[in-house]
Short mmCIF file of C-alpha atoms in Angstrom, two decimals:
data_model
loop_
_atom_site.label_atom_id
_atom_site.label_comp_id
_atom_site.label_asym_id
_atom_site.label_seq_id
_atom_site.Cartn_x
_atom_site.Cartn_y
_atom_site.Cartn_z
CA MET A 1 -11.90 0.61 -34.76
CA THR A 2 -11.52 -1.96 -32.08
CA ARG A 3 -10.68 -0.77 -28.62
CA LYS A 4 -9.32 -3.14 -26.00
CA THR A 5 -11.11 -3.37 -22.73
CA TRP A 6 -10.44 -5.84 -19.88
CA THR A 7 -12.75 -7.74 -17.43
CA ILE A 8 -11.67 -6.89 -13.89
CA ALA A 9 -12.85 -8.54 -10.74
CA VAL A 10 -12.30 -6.83 -7.41
CA MET A 11 -12.24 -9.19 -4.41
CA GLY A 12 -13.12 -7.45 -1.11
CA ALA A 13 -15.00 -4.75 -3.05
CA THR A 14 -16.91 -3.47 -0.12
CA GLY A 15 -13.89 -2.88 2.09
CA ALA A 16 -11.89 0.44 2.42
CA VAL A 17 -9.20 -0.76 -0.10
CA GLY A 18 -11.67 -2.36 -2.52
CA ARG A 19 -13.82 0.84 -2.62
CA GLU A 20 -10.60 2.87 -3.26
CA ILE A 21 -9.74 0.52 -6.09
CA LEU A 22 -13.05 1.28 -7.76
CA SER A 23 -12.48 4.90 -7.46
CA ILE A 24 -8.81 4.87 -8.80
CA LEU A 25 -9.91 2.51 -11.81
CA GLU A 26 -12.45 5.22 -12.62
CA ASP A 27 -10.15 8.19 -12.04
CA ARG A 28 -7.27 6.69 -14.10
CA LYS A 29 -9.70 5.62 -16.92
CA PHE A 30 -8.45 2.16 -16.82
CA PRO A 31 -10.05 0.36 -19.77
CA VAL A 32 -12.57 -1.72 -17.94
CA GLY A 33 -15.03 -3.40 -20.16
CA LYS A 34 -16.74 -5.30 -17.39
CA LEU A 35 -16.40 -4.90 -13.72
CA ILE A 36 -17.24 -7.67 -11.22
CA PRO A 37 -17.27 -6.67 -7.49
CA LEU A 38 -16.92 -9.68 -5.29
CA ALA A 39 -17.29 -9.90 -1.52
CA SER A 40 -18.81 -12.18 1.19
CA ALA A 41 -22.26 -13.48 1.25
CA ARG A 42 -23.36 -10.84 3.73
CA SER A 43 -22.53 -8.13 1.16
CA GLU A 44 -24.20 -9.74 -1.79
CA GLY A 45 -26.32 -7.29 -3.62
CA THR A 46 -24.78 -4.19 -2.02
CA PRO A 47 -24.99 -1.43 -4.69
CA LEU A 48 -21.68 0.06 -5.69
CA GLU A 49 -21.26 3.07 -8.18
CA PHE A 50 -18.67 2.77 -10.98
CA ASP A 51 -18.34 5.12 -13.84
CA GLY A 52 -21.78 6.65 -13.43
CA GLU A 53 -23.51 3.06 -13.13
CA GLU A 54 -24.77 1.15 -10.25
CA ILE A 55 -23.24 -2.23 -9.94
CA LYS A 56 -24.28 -4.91 -7.34
CA VAL A 57 -21.77 -6.84 -5.43
CA GLN A 58 -21.67 -10.57 -6.19
CA LYS A 59 -21.02 -13.26 -3.70
CA LEU A 60 -17.39 -14.61 -3.87
CA THR A 61 -17.24 -18.28 -5.03
CA PRO A 62 -14.68 -20.61 -6.64
CA ASP A 63 -16.66 -19.99 -9.91
CA SER A 64 -16.60 -16.18 -9.81
CA PHE A 65 -13.61 -15.71 -12.20
CA LYS A 66 -14.84 -17.08 -15.53
CA GLY A 67 -13.77 -14.68 -18.32
CA VAL A 68 -11.92 -12.44 -15.99
CA ASP A 69 -8.58 -11.02 -17.15
CA ILE A 70 -7.22 -9.45 -13.86
CA VAL A 71 -8.30 -9.82 -10.33
CA LEU A 72 -7.60 -6.87 -7.90
CA SER A 73 -7.75 -8.58 -4.54
CA SER A 74 -8.08 -7.11 -1.04
CA PRO A 75 -10.39 -9.51 0.86
CA GLY A 76 -8.04 -10.59 3.78
CA SER A 77 -5.21 -13.17 3.71
CA LYS A 78 -7.26 -16.16 4.44
CA VAL A 79 -9.81 -15.46 1.79
CA SER A 80 -7.17 -14.63 -0.89
CA ALA A 81 -5.27 -17.78 -0.07
CA GLU A 82 -8.52 -19.86 -0.75
CA PHE A 83 -9.65 -18.01 -3.73
CA SER A 84 -6.59 -16.68 -5.61
CA PRO A 85 -5.81 -20.15 -6.90
CA HIS A 86 -9.26 -20.56 -8.34
CA ALA A 87 -8.79 -17.15 -10.18
CA VAL A 88 -5.51 -18.21 -11.69
CA LYS A 89 -6.94 -21.59 -12.76
CA ALA A 90 -9.64 -19.76 -14.54
CA GLY A 91 -6.96 -17.89 -16.40
CA ALA A 92 -6.89 -14.52 -14.63
CA VAL A 93 -3.77 -12.66 -13.25
CA VAL A 94 -4.27 -11.88 -9.51
CA VAL A 95 -2.70 -8.70 -7.98
CA ASP A 96 -3.13 -9.49 -4.28
CA ASN A 97 -3.04 -6.75 -1.68
CA THR A 98 -3.05 -9.10 1.33
CA SER A 99 0.15 -10.41 3.10
CA HIS A 100 -0.40 -14.02 2.14
CA PHE A 101 1.78 -14.37 -1.03
CA ARG A 102 4.33 -11.51 -0.36
CA MET A 103 7.30 -13.59 0.67
CA ASP A 104 6.62 -16.50 -1.67
CA PRO A 105 9.83 -16.63 -3.69
CA ASP A 106 7.86 -17.56 -6.85
CA VAL A 107 5.47 -14.43 -6.43
CA PRO A 108 6.85 -10.99 -7.38
CA LEU A 109 6.52 -8.24 -4.86
CA VAL A 110 6.25 -5.10 -6.67
CA VAL A 111 6.16 -1.29 -6.45
CA PRO A 112 6.19 -0.13 -10.13
CA GLU A 113 8.47 2.89 -9.33
CA VAL A 114 11.03 0.67 -7.79
CA ASN A 115 11.02 -2.86 -9.42
CA LYS A 116 8.66 -2.83 -12.32
CA HIS A 117 10.90 -5.30 -14.05
CA ASP A 118 9.80 -8.04 -11.51
CA ILE A 119 6.24 -8.00 -12.81
CA GLY A 120 7.06 -10.58 -15.44
CA MET A 121 7.62 -13.13 -12.89
CA TYR A 122 3.82 -13.34 -12.51
CA LYS A 123 3.97 -16.12 -15.09
CA ARG A 124 5.37 -18.52 -12.32
CA ARG A 125 2.17 -18.54 -10.23
CA GLY A 126 -0.20 -16.08 -11.97
CA ILE A 127 -0.04 -13.88 -8.91
CA ILE A 128 1.62 -10.52 -8.20
CA ALA A 129 1.84 -9.40 -4.50
CA ASN A 130 1.15 -5.80 -3.44
CA PRO A 131 3.42 -4.87 -0.53
CA ASN A 132 2.52 -3.62 2.91
CA CYS A 133 1.35 0.05 2.83
CA SER A 134 4.15 1.39 4.99
CA THR A 135 6.68 -0.49 2.96
CA ILE A 136 5.42 0.88 -0.35
CA GLN A 137 5.79 4.59 0.58
CA MET A 138 9.15 4.01 2.29
CA VAL A 139 10.69 2.21 -0.75
CA VAL A 140 9.56 4.68 -3.18
CA ALA A 141 11.41 7.31 -1.34
CA LEU A 142 14.53 5.17 -0.81
CA LYS A 143 15.03 3.72 -4.30
CA PRO A 144 16.61 6.99 -5.96
CA LEU A 145 18.87 7.41 -2.91
CA HIS A 146 19.98 3.78 -2.83
CA ASP A 147 20.86 3.99 -6.52
CA ALA A 148 23.03 6.97 -5.85
CA ALA A 149 24.86 6.05 -2.58
CA ARG A 150 23.81 2.46 -1.70
CA ILE A 151 21.95 2.03 1.50
CA LYS A 152 23.56 0.06 4.39
CA ARG A 153 20.90 0.56 7.16
CA VAL A 154 17.43 2.02 7.65
CA VAL A 155 15.82 2.79 11.01
CA VAL A 156 12.23 3.75 10.55
CA SER A 157 9.31 4.71 12.96
CA THR A 158 5.83 4.86 11.47
CA TYR A 159 2.76 6.73 12.46
CA GLN A 160 -0.02 4.82 10.88
CA ALA A 161 -3.49 5.95 10.49
CA VAL A 162 -6.52 3.99 11.51
CA SER A 163 -7.71 3.42 7.90
CA GLY A 164 -4.96 0.85 7.88
CA ALA A 165 -7.26 -1.24 10.07
CA GLY A 166 -10.04 -0.97 7.61
CA GLN A 167 -13.59 0.49 7.86
CA LYS A 168 -13.99 -0.74 11.35
CA GLY A 169 -10.85 1.01 12.50
CA ILE A 170 -12.16 4.25 11.10
CA GLY A 171 -15.57 3.78 12.77
CA GLU A 172 -14.05 3.01 16.25
CA LEU A 173 -11.96 6.20 16.27
CA GLU A 174 -14.79 8.19 15.15
CA GLN A 175 -17.14 6.63 17.79
CA GLN A 176 -14.58 7.06 20.53
CA VAL A 177 -14.09 10.75 19.81
CA ARG A 178 -17.88 11.34 19.85
CA ASP A 179 -18.26 9.40 23.19
CA LEU A 180 -15.37 11.36 24.91
CA PHE A 181 -16.75 14.60 23.96
CA ASN A 182 -20.21 13.53 25.15
CA ALA A 183 -18.85 12.19 28.47
CA ARG A 184 -19.78 8.63 27.54
CA ASP A 185 -17.89 5.42 28.18
CA VAL A 186 -15.49 4.36 25.48
CA THR A 187 -15.63 0.87 23.97
CA MET A 188 -12.86 -0.99 22.35
CA GLU A 189 -13.47 -3.71 19.76
CA VAL A 190 -10.89 -3.16 16.99
CA PHE A 191 -7.91 -1.75 18.84
CA PRO A 192 -6.36 -3.22 22.09
CA LYS A 193 -6.43 0.19 23.83
CA ARG A 194 -8.23 3.48 23.45
CA MET A 195 -7.40 4.97 20.04
CA ALA A 196 -8.83 8.40 20.51
CA PHE A 197 -6.10 10.94 21.51
CA ASN A 198 -3.68 8.00 22.07
CA LEU A 199 -0.91 6.18 20.35
CA ILE A 200 -0.59 2.32 20.22
CA PRO A 201 2.70 0.72 19.46
CA CYS A 202 1.15 -2.53 18.27
CA ILE A 203 0.25 -3.24 14.72
CA PRO A 204 -1.80 -5.33 14.00
CA GLN A 205 -4.35 -5.36 16.62
CA LYS A 206 -4.15 -9.07 17.46
CA ASP A 207 -1.36 -11.71 17.58
CA ALA A 208 1.03 -8.98 16.72
CA PHE A 209 4.19 -9.82 18.82
CA LEU A 210 6.89 -12.14 17.69
CA PRO A 211 9.41 -14.11 20.03
CA ASP A 212 12.03 -11.35 19.52
CA GLY A 213 9.73 -8.56 20.66
CA SER A 214 9.02 -7.00 17.25
CA THR A 215 5.58 -7.14 15.60
CA THR A 216 4.52 -8.78 12.41
CA GLU A 217 4.06 -5.32 10.88
CA GLU A 218 7.58 -4.44 11.67
CA LYS A 219 8.87 -7.74 10.18
CA LYS A 220 6.98 -7.00 7.09
CA MET A 221 8.84 -3.73 6.58
CA VAL A 222 12.09 -5.54 7.16
CA ASP A 223 11.51 -8.52 4.84
CA GLU A 224 9.66 -6.66 2.12
CA THR A 225 12.20 -3.96 1.79
CA MET A 226 14.94 -6.26 1.00
CA LYS A 227 12.81 -8.34 -1.38
CA ILE A 228 11.58 -5.21 -3.38
CA MET A 229 14.89 -3.55 -3.50
CA GLY A 230 16.56 -6.62 -4.59
CA ASP A 231 19.32 -6.25 -1.96
CA PRO A 232 19.27 -8.62 1.11
CA SER A 233 22.25 -6.69 2.52
CA ILE A 234 20.04 -3.79 3.57
CA LYS A 235 19.47 -3.71 7.22
CA VAL A 236 16.17 -2.46 8.37
CA HIS A 237 14.92 -1.82 11.90
CA ALA A 238 11.14 -0.65 12.27
CA THR A 239 8.95 0.49 15.06
CA CYS A 240 5.31 0.68 13.91
CA VAL A 241 2.81 2.86 15.80
CA ARG A 242 -0.96 3.44 15.26
CA VAL A 243 -1.93 7.01 15.69
CA PRO A 244 -5.45 8.68 15.92
CA VAL A 245 -5.36 9.96 12.36
CA PHE A 246 -8.07 8.71 9.95
CA ASN A 247 -5.92 8.52 6.80
CA GLY A 248 -2.42 8.79 5.77
CA HIS A 249 0.64 7.07 7.10
CA SER A 250 3.77 8.99 8.16
CA GLU A 251 7.33 7.63 8.75
CA SER A 252 10.54 8.97 10.29
CA VAL A 253 13.19 7.44 8.20
CA ASN A 254 16.90 7.43 9.16
CA VAL A 255 19.23 6.12 6.54
CA GLU A 256 23.02 5.14 6.64
CA PHE A 257 24.65 5.01 3.10
CA GLU A 258 27.90 3.38 1.96
CA ARG A 259 28.88 6.71 0.06
CA PRO A 260 28.47 10.34 0.85
CA LEU A 261 25.10 12.07 0.12
CA SER A 262 24.17 15.53 1.04
CA ALA A 263 20.81 16.69 2.01
CA GLU A 264 20.51 18.85 -1.00
CA GLN A 265 21.76 16.14 -3.21
CA ALA A 266 18.98 13.87 -1.80
CA ARG A 267 16.30 16.51 -2.35
CA GLU A 268 17.35 16.87 -5.90
CA LEU A 269 17.32 13.10 -6.52
CA LEU A 270 13.84 12.91 -4.93
CA ARG A 271 12.48 15.77 -6.94
CA LYS A 272 13.34 13.91 -10.16
CA ALA A 273 12.14 10.50 -8.84
CA PRO A 274 8.89 9.03 -10.07
CA GLY A 275 6.00 9.01 -7.56
CA VAL A 276 7.62 11.51 -5.21
CA ALA A 277 6.96 15.14 -4.36
CA VAL A 278 9.42 17.08 -2.26
CA LEU A 279 7.89 19.38 0.42
CA ASP A 280 10.80 20.79 2.29
CA ASP A 281 11.31 24.40 3.10
CA PRO A 282 11.49 24.98 6.96
CA GLU A 283 11.35 28.80 6.65
CA LYS A 284 8.04 28.52 4.90
CA MET A 285 6.85 25.80 7.46
CA LEU A 286 6.72 23.45 4.39
CA PHE A 287 6.78 19.75 5.24
CA PRO A 288 4.48 16.89 4.59
CA THR A 289 1.57 15.80 6.87
CA PRO A 290 -1.03 13.16 6.63
CA MET A 291 -3.74 15.81 5.64
CA ASP A 292 -1.50 16.84 2.66
CA ALA A 293 -1.09 13.16 1.58
CA SER A 294 -4.65 12.15 1.81
CA GLY A 295 -6.24 11.74 -1.59
CA GLU A 296 -2.93 12.16 -3.30
CA ASP A 297 -1.19 9.60 -5.44
CA LEU A 298 2.46 10.75 -4.70
CA VAL A 299 4.73 9.94 -1.67
CA LEU A 300 5.51 13.29 -0.05
CA VAL A 301 9.05 13.66 1.35
CA GLY A 302 10.29 16.42 3.74
CA ARG A 303 12.43 17.38 6.72
CA VAL A 304 15.50 16.05 4.68
CA ARG A 305 18.52 16.63 6.72
CA GLU A 306 22.05 15.13 7.44
CA ASP A 307 22.64 12.99 10.37
CA PRO A 308 26.02 13.84 12.00
CA THR A 309 25.91 10.78 14.36
CA VAL A 310 26.77 8.26 11.74
CA GLN A 311 28.99 8.41 8.70
CA HIS A 312 27.02 9.22 5.48
CA GLY A 313 23.57 9.51 7.32
CA LEU A 314 20.41 11.25 6.40
CA SER A 315 17.04 11.64 8.09
CA MET A 316 13.68 12.40 6.36
CA PHE A 317 9.89 12.42 6.86
CA VAL A 318 7.90 10.38 4.44
CA VAL A 319 4.08 10.71 4.06
CA GLY A 320 1.54 8.70 1.93
CA ASP A 321 -2.10 8.03 1.49
CA ASN A 322 -2.03 4.30 2.71
CA LEU A 323 -5.33 3.53 1.01
CA ARG A 324 -4.29 4.98 -2.29
CA LYS A 325 -0.46 4.47 -3.00
CA GLY A 326 -0.17 2.24 0.03
CA ALA A 327 -2.73 -0.13 -1.40
CA ALA A 328 -5.23 0.57 -4.15
CA LEU A 329 -3.24 2.73 -6.46
CA ASN A 330 -0.23 0.47 -6.31
CA ALA A 331 -2.37 -2.50 -7.45
CA VAL A 332 -3.92 -0.49 -10.18
CA GLN A 333 -0.37 0.68 -11.37
CA ILE A 334 0.71 -2.93 -11.47
CA ALA A 335 -2.40 -3.90 -13.59
CA GLU A 336 -1.59 -0.97 -15.99
CA VAL A 337 1.77 -2.33 -16.56
CA LEU A 338 0.44 -5.89 -17.05
CA ILE A 339 -1.99 -4.72 -19.86
CA SER A 340 0.57 -2.54 -21.55
CA GLU A 341 3.59 -4.75 -21.39
CA TYR A 342 2.57 -8.49 -20.65
CA LEU A 343 -0.86 -9.44 -21.43
CA GLU A 344 -1.36 -10.03 -25.19
CA ALA A 345 -5.17 -9.34 -25.34
CA PRO A 346 -8.26 -9.26 -23.26
CA ARG A 347 -10.74 -12.10 -23.62
CA ALA A 348 -13.14 -9.78 -25.17
CA THR A 349 -13.16 -6.59 -27.21
CA VAL A 350 -15.62 -3.92 -27.68
CA GLN A 351 -16.24 -1.81 -30.81
#
C-alpha cells in the first residue's frame, strides 16, 4: 500500500517559531517524508531533532526548494520577501508567518477556524499568509460571536509575551531578571526600555510608531481582523503592550454588536466553537492566564461579561500560546488543509 508523504521545508528553522513548527509537525504526525530545515549561513550545520532523528540545518539559498511540496516560512519579512518567490517558482506552496504578504489582495490571510475557505486563493500567488499572533487568537474567539450577532466595533488591549520578539527577547528578559536579583546593571539590546518587572506599550521594538500615534502592531490587528473576517465594516481599535511574561499572549477584548447577545449565550457559542476552550467560573477563580495557555493548542476565553455602557456590548479575556496557535500551529493547520483538500499528490511517495 502506498502512503502519501510530503517534502516540507522550514525557513527560519532555528528561530523560536521554526523550532515550534518542527515540534508541532511531529506532535500532529504530519505526513512528512522529507524535512529540510533552512536558515542563514551562520546556522548552517546546526543539529535539530525531528521524529527521533538528528537533521542538520541547511543554508537558505534560492536553490533550496527543489522537490519541496510545502514551505513553512518564519525567517523575517525581508528574507521571506526575497526567498518565497523562489520557492513558488520551484513548485512549492509557501505558508508564510511573516508580515510581508499579509495585506496583499492576492494572498489569502487565513485562520482555519475562521476562514478556511480562503485557502484556495493560494493558486493566485502560491503563497498563504499566517496572520499576526495577537490577531489569530482574537478572531478565533470573535468568529462565533460575529456569526450570531454581527460585530460593529472591537476595542482590544493586548498583553504580549517576550517570546513574540523571538529567542533574543526571551533571553533578554531572563538575563535582566538575573541581573536585578544579583544587583548588577541591566542592559537593553532588544527592548527600548527595561523589560523585567515592567510594561512597554510599544510593539515592535523599533520603528513602531505611525503618524497617527498608533504602532505597526496595532495597525496589523485592525487591518488583519477585517481581512480575515471578510467584513471591512468591523471597526477595531487596539493598544498593544509587551509584558514580562515568557510565553502566552493575553487580550482584554470589548465588543459591540448589532444585535443582543448575553454573556451566557456568548459562553455557549464559544464552548461549541472550534479551537476554543471556555474557562469562566469566577466563584472557583477559573479564568485563563498565560501559564494556562502555554503549550496548549486552544485559545482560552474567560471573564465573559456584559458591558452596560454600550448597547449590545460584551467584554472578555482571551489568552493563547503565541508560538503555537499564534504562529506555528496555525501554519501547520493550513498545511493540513492544503494536503487534504487542495494538493493532488506529493512529488514522491513511499511504500
